mmCIF file of C-alpha atoms and ligand atoms in Angstrom:
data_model
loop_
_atom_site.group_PDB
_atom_site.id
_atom_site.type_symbol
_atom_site.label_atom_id
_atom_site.label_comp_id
_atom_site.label_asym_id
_atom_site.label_seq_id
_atom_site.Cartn_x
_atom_site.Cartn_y
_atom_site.Cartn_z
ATOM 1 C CA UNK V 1 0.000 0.000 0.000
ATOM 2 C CA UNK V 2 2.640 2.499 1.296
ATOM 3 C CA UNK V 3 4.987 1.570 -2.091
ATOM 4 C CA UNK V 4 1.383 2.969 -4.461
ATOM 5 C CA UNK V 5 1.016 5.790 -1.904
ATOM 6 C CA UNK V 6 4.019 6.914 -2.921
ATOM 7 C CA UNK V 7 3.955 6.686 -6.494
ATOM 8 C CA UNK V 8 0.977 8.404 -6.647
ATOM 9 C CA UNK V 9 2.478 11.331 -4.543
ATOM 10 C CA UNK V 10 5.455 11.442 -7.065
ATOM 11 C CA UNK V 11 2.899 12.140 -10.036
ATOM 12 C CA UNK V 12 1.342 15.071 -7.922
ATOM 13 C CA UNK V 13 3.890 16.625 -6.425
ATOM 14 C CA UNK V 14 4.552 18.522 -9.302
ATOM 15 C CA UNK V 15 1.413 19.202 -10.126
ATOM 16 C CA UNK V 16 -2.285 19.804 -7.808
ATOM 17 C CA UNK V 17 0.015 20.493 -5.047
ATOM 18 C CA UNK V 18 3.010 22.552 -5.960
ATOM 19 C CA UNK V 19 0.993 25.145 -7.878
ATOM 20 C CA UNK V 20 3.600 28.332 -7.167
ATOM 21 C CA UNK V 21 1.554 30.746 -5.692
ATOM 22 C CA UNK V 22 0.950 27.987 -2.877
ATOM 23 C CA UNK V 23 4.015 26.385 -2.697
ATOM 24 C CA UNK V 24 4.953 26.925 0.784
ATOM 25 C CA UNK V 25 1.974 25.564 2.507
ATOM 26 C CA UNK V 26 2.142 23.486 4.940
ATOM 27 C CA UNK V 27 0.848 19.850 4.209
ATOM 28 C CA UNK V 28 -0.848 17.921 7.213
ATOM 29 C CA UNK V 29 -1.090 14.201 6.445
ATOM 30 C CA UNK V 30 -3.582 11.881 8.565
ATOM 31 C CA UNK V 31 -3.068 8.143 8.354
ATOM 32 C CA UNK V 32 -5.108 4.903 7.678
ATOM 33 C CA UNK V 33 -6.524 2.443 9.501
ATOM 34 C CA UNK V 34 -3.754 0.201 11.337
ATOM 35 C CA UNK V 35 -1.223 2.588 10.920
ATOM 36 C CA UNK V 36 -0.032 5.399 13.067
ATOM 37 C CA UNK V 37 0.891 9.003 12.869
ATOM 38 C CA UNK V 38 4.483 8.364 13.734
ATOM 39 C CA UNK V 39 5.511 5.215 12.243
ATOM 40 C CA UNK V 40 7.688 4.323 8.815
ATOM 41 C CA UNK V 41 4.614 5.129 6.387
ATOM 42 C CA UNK V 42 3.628 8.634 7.573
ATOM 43 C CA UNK V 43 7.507 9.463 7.816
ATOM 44 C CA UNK V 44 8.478 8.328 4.779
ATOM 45 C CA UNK V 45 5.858 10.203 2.811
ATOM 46 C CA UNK V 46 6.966 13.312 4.573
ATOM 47 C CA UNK V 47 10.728 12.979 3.827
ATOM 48 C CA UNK V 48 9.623 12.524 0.291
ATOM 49 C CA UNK V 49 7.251 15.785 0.586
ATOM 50 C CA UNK V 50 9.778 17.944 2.104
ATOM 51 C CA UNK V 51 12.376 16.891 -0.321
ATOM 52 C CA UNK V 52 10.094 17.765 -3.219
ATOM 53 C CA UNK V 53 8.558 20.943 -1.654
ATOM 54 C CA UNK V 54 11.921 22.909 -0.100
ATOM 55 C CA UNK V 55 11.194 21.330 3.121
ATOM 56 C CA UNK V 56 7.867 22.683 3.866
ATOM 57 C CA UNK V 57 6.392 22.347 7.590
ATOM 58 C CA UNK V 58 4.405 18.709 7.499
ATOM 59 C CA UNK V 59 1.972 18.122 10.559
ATOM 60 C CA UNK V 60 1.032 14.144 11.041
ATOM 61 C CA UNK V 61 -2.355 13.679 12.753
ATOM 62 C CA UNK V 62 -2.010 12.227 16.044
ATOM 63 C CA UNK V 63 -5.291 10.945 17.683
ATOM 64 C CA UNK V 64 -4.789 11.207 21.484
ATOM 65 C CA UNK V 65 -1.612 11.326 23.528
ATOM 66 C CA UNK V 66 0.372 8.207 22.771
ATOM 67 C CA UNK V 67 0.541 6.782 19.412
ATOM 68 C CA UNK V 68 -0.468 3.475 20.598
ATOM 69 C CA UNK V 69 -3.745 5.267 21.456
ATOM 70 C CA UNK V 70 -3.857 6.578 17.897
ATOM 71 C CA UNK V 71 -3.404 3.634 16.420
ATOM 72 C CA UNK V 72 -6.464 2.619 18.809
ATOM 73 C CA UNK V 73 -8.317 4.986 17.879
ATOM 74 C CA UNK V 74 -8.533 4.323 14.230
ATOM 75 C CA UNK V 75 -10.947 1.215 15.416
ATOM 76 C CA UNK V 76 -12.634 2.297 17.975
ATOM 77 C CA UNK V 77 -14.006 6.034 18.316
ATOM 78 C CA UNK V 78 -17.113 8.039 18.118
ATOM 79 C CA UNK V 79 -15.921 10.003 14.357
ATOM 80 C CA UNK V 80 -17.742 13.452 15.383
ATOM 81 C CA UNK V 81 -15.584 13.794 18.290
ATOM 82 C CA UNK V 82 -12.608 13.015 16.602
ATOM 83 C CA UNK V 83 -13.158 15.509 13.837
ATOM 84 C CA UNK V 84 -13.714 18.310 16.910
ATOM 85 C CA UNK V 85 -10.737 16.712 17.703
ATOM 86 C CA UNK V 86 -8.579 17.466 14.726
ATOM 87 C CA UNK V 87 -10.465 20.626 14.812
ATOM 88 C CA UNK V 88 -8.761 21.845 17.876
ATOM 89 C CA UNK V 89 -6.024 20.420 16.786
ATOM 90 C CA UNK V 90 -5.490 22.235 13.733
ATOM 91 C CA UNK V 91 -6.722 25.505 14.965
ATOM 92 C CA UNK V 92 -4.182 25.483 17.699
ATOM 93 C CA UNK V 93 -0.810 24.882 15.327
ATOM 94 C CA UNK V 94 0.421 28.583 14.624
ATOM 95 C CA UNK V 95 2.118 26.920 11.786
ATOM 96 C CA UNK V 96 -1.242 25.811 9.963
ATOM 97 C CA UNK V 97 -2.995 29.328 10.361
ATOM 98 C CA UNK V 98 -2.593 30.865 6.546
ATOM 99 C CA UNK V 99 -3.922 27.285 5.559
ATOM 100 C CA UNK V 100 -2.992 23.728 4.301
ATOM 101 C CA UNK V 101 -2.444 21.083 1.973
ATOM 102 C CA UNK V 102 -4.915 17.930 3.227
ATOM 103 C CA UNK V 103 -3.946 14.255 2.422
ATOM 104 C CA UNK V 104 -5.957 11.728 3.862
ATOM 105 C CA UNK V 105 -4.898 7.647 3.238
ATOM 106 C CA UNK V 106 -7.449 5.567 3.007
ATOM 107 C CA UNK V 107 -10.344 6.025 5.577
ATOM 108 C CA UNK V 108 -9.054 9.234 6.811
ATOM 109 C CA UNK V 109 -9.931 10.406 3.520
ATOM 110 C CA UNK V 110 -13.294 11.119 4.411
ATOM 111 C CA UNK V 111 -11.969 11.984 8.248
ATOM 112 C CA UNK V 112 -10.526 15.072 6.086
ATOM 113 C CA UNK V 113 -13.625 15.994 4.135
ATOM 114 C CA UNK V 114 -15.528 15.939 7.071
ATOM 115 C CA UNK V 115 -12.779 18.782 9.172
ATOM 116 C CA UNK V 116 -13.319 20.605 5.768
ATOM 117 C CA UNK V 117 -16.875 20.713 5.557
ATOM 118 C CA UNK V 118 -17.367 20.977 9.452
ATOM 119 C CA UNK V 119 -14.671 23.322 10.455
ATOM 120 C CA UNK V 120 -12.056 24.121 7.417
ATOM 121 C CA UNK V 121 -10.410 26.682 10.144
ATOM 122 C CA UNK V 122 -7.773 26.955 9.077
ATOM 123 C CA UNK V 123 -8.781 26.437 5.586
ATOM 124 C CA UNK V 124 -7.499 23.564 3.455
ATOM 125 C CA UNK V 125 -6.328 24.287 0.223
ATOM 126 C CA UNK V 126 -6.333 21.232 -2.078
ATOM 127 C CA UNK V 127 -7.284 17.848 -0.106
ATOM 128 C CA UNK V 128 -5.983 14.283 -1.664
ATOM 129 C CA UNK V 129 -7.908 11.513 -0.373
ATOM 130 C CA UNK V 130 -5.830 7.877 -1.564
ATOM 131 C CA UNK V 131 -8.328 4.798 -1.681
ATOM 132 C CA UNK V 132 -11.184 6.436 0.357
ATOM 133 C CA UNK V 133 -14.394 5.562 1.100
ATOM 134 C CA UNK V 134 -16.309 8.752 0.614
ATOM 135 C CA UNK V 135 -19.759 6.586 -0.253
ATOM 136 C CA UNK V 136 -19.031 4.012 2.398
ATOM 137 C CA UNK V 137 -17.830 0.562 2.530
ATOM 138 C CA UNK V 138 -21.200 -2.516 2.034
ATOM 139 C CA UNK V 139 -17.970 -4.526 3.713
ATOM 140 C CA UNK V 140 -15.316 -4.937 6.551
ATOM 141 C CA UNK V 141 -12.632 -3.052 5.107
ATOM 142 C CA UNK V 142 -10.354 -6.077 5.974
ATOM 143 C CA UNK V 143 -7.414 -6.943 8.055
ATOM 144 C CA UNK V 144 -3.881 -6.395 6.505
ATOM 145 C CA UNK V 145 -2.408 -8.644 9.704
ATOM 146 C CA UNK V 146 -4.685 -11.291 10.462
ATOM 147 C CA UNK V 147 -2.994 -11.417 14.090
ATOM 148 C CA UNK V 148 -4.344 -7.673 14.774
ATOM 149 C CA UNK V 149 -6.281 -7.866 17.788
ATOM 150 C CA UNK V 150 -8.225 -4.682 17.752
ATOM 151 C CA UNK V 151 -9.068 -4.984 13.520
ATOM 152 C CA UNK V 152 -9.742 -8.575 14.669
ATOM 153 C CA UNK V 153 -12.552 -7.516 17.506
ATOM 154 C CA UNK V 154 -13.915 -4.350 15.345
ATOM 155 C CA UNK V 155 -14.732 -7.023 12.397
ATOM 156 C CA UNK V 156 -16.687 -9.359 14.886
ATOM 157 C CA UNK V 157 -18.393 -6.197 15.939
ATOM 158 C CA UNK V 158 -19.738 -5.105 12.699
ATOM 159 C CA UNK V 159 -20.628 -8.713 12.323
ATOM 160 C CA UNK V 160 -23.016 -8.358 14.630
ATOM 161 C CA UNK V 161 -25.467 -5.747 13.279
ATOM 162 C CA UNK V 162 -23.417 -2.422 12.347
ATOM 163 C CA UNK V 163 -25.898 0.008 13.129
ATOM 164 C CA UNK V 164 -26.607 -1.038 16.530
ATOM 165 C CA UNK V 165 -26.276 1.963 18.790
ATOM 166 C CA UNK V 166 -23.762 0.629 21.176
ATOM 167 C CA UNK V 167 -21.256 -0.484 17.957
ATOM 168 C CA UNK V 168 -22.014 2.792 16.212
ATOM 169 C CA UNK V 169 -20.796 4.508 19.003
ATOM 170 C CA UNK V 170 -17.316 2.313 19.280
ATOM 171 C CA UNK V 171 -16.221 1.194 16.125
ATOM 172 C CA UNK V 172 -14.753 3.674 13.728
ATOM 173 C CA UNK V 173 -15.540 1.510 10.342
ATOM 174 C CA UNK V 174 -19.080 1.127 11.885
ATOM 175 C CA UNK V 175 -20.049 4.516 11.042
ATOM 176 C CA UNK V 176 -18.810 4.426 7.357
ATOM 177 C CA UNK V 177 -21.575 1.222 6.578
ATOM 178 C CA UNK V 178 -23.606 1.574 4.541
ATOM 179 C CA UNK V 179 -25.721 -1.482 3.424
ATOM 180 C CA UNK V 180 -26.903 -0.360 0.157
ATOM 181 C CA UNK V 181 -30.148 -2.996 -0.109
ATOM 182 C CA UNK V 182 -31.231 -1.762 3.546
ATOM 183 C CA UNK V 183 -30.633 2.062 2.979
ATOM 184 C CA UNK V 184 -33.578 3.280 5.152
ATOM 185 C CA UNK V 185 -31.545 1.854 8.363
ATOM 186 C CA UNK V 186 -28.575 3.144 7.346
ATOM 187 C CA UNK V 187 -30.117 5.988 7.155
ATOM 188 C CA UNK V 188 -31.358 6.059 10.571
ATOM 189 C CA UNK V 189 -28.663 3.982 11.888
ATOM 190 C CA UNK V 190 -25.328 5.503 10.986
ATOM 191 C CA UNK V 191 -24.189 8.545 13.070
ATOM 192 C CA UNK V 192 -21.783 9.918 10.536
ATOM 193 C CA UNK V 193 -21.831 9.394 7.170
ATOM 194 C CA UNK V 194 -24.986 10.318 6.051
ATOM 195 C CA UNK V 195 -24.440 13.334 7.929
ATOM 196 C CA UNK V 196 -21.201 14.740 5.842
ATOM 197 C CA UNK V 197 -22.693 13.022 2.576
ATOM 198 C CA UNK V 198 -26.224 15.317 3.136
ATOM 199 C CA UNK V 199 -28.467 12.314 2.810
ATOM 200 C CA UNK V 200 -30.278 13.830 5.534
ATOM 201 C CA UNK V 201 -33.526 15.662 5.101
ATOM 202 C CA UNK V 202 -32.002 18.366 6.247
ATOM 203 C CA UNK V 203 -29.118 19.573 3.822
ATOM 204 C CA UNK V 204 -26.164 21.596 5.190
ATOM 205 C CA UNK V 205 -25.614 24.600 3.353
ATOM 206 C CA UNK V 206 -22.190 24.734 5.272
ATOM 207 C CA UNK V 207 -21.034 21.412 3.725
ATOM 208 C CA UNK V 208 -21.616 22.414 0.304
ATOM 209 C CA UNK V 209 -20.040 25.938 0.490
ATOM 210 C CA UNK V 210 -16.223 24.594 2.025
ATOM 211 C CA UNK V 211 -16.290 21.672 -0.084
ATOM 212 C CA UNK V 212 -16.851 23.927 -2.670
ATOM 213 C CA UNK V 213 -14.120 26.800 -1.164
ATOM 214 C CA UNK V 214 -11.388 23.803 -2.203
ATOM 215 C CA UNK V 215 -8.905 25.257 -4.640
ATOM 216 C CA UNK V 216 -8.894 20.832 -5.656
ATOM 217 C CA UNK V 217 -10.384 18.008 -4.452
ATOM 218 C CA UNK V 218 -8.237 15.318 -5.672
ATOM 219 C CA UNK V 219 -9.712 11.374 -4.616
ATOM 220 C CA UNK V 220 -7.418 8.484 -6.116
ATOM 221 C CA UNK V 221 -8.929 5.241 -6.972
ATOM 222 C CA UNK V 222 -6.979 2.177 -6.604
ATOM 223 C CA UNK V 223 -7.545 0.083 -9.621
ATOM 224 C CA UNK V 224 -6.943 -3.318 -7.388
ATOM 225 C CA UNK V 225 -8.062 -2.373 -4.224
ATOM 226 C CA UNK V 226 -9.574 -5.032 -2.455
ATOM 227 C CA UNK V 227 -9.946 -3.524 0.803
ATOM 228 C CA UNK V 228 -12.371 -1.246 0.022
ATOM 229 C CA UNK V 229 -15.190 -2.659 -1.595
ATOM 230 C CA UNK V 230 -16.663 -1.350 -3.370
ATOM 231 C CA UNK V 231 -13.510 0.414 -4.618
ATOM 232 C CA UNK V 232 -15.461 2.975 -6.807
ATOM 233 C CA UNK V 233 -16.337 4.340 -3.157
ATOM 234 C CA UNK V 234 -13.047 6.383 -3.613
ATOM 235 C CA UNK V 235 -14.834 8.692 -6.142
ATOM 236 C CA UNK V 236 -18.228 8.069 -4.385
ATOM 237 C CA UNK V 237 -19.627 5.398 -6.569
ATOM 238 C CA UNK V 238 -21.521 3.392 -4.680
ATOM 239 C CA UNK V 239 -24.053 -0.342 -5.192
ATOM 240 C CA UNK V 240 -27.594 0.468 -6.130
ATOM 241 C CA UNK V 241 -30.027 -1.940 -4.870
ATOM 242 C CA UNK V 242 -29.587 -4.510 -7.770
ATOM 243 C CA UNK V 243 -25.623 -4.540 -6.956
ATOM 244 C CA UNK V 244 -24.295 -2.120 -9.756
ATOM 245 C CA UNK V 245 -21.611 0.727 -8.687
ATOM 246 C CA UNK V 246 -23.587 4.063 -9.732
ATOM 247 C CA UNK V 247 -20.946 6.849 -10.894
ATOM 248 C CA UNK V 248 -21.607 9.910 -8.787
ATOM 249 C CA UNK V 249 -23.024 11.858 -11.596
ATOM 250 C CA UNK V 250 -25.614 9.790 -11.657
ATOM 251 C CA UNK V 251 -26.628 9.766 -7.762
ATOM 252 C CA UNK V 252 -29.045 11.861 -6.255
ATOM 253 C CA UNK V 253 -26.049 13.252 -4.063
ATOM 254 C CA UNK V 254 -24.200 15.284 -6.829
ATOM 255 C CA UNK V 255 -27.534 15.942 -8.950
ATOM 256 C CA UNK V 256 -29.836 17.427 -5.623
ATOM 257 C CA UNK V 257 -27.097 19.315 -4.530
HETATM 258 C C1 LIG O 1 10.861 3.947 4.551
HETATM 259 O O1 LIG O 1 12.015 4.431 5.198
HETATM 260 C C2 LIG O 1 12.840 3.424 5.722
HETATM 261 C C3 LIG O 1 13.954 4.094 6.517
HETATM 262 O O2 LIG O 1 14.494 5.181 5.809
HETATM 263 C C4 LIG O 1 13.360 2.557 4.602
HETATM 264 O O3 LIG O 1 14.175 1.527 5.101
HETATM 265 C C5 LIG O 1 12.192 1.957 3.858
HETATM 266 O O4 LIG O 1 12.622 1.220 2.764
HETATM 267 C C6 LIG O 1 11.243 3.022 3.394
HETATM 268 N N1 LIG O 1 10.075 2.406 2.817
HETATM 269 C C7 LIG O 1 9.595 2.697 1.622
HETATM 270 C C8 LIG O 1 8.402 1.944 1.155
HETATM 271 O O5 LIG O 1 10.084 3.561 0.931
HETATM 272 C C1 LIG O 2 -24.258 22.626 9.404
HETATM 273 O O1 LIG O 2 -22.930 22.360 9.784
HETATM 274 C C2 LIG O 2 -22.363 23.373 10.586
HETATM 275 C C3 LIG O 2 -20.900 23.021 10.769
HETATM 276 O O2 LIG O 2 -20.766 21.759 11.390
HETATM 277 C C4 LIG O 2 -23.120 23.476 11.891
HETATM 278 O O3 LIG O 2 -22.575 24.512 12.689
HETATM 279 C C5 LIG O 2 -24.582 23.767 11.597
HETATM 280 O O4 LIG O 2 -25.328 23.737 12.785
HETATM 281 C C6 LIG O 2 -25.146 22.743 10.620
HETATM 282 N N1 LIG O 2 -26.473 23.189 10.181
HETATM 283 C C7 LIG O 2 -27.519 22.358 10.141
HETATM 284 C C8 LIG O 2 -28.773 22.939 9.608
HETATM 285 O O5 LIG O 2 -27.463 21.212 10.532
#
């Protein structure tokens, strides 16, 4: 994963990102499930960053004190306090206050459209989102180490009816289901996404207006990706009810609103 992270990074390094006006922004990256904001992964991507971009000021989200609890934390975690949580976060770094570059690897992709479209205080400039699941996942993302105790006990979790209130409010993957033939539940069941995605009666005007204040919004789809199924969820496709991905041109989602 990390090895087509960083290929992907090369290819827009020169180009999204390093637009010259903007050069010197700081970039803030915020890591996938399993992973952590201080290991190998997040520091290799920002030695390759600074050396590209006259090493500019990179910020690694950190969930919590300890990285072990950050690590934690990407299973199991109500998602609207951890955006407030980034929120605070952000706000208080006198380095980010003219603004930022946004990556966000895998299921922190929509973490980072959610700070936009919720707080975007300091503003984010362009936001990259790598194999996200902006329209939800219909399955367990999957394990990468099948001896991983905590993905190992979120899975069983899910297993066990993803919408119930007491998983909803523990496990972070939980509240990114969406169970396309039973929509109506997920509707009433899930306590994020169809919040930030303005499936809701109730549309935020908010949500629309920072997405749209992006200078780009940049989502890479991984060709192979079988964690995220369906993988189209990157870009927002997502299953109708007879099991086809629907572009999101065609859903009701980019059309309404
Ligand atoms: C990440 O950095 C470490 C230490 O510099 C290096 O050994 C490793 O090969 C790097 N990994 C990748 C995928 O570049
Ligand atoms: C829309 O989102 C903003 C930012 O999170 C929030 O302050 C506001 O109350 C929301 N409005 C509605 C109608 O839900």
């Amino acid at each position: 994963m990390l090895s087509r992270y960083l290929t992907s990074l090369w290819l827009l390094a020169g180009s999204a990102f390093a637009a010259p006006y903007k050069s010197h922004l700081p970039v803030v990256l915020w890591h996938g499930m399993g992973d952590s904001c201080c290991g190998p992964s997040m520091g290799n991507i920002t030695e390759l960053i600074q050396s590209q971009l006259s090493n500019v000021y990179v910020h690694s989200v950190r969930i919590g004190d300890t990285e072990d609890q950050d690590r934690n934390f990407g299973y199991f975690d109500v998602l609207n306090r951890q955006v407030d949580e980034v929120c605070e976060q952000f706000k208080a770094d006198e380095k980010l206050s003219n603004g930022f570059n946004a990556i966000g690897f895998s299921q922190s992709g929509q973490f980072f459209r959610a700070y936009v479209q919720r707080c975007n205080d300091p503003p984010v400039h362009n936001l990259i989102t790598f194999g996200s699941q902006h329209a939800g996942v219909s399955e367990w993302p999957g394990c990468k180490d099948r001896f991983d105790v905590q993905c190992n006990l979120a899975r069983s979790l899910i297993n066990r009816g993803a919408y119930l209130p007491w998983i909803q409010h523990r496990v972070v993957q939980a509240q990114y289901f969406k169970d396309a033939k039973h929509y109506e539940e997920y509707i009433a069941g899930n306590i994020f996404l169809p919040d930030i995605n303005n499936e809701l009666p109730d549309k935020n005007e908010t949500y629309i207006q920072n997405l749209k204040s992006l200078n780009k919004f940049v989502m890479i789809q991984f060709e192979e990706d079988d964690m995220v199924v369906p993988k189209e969820s990157a870009w927002f496709g997502y299953w109708n009810e007879d099991g086809q991905v629907i572009p999101l041109k065609e859903q009701p989602l980019y059309k309404e609103v």
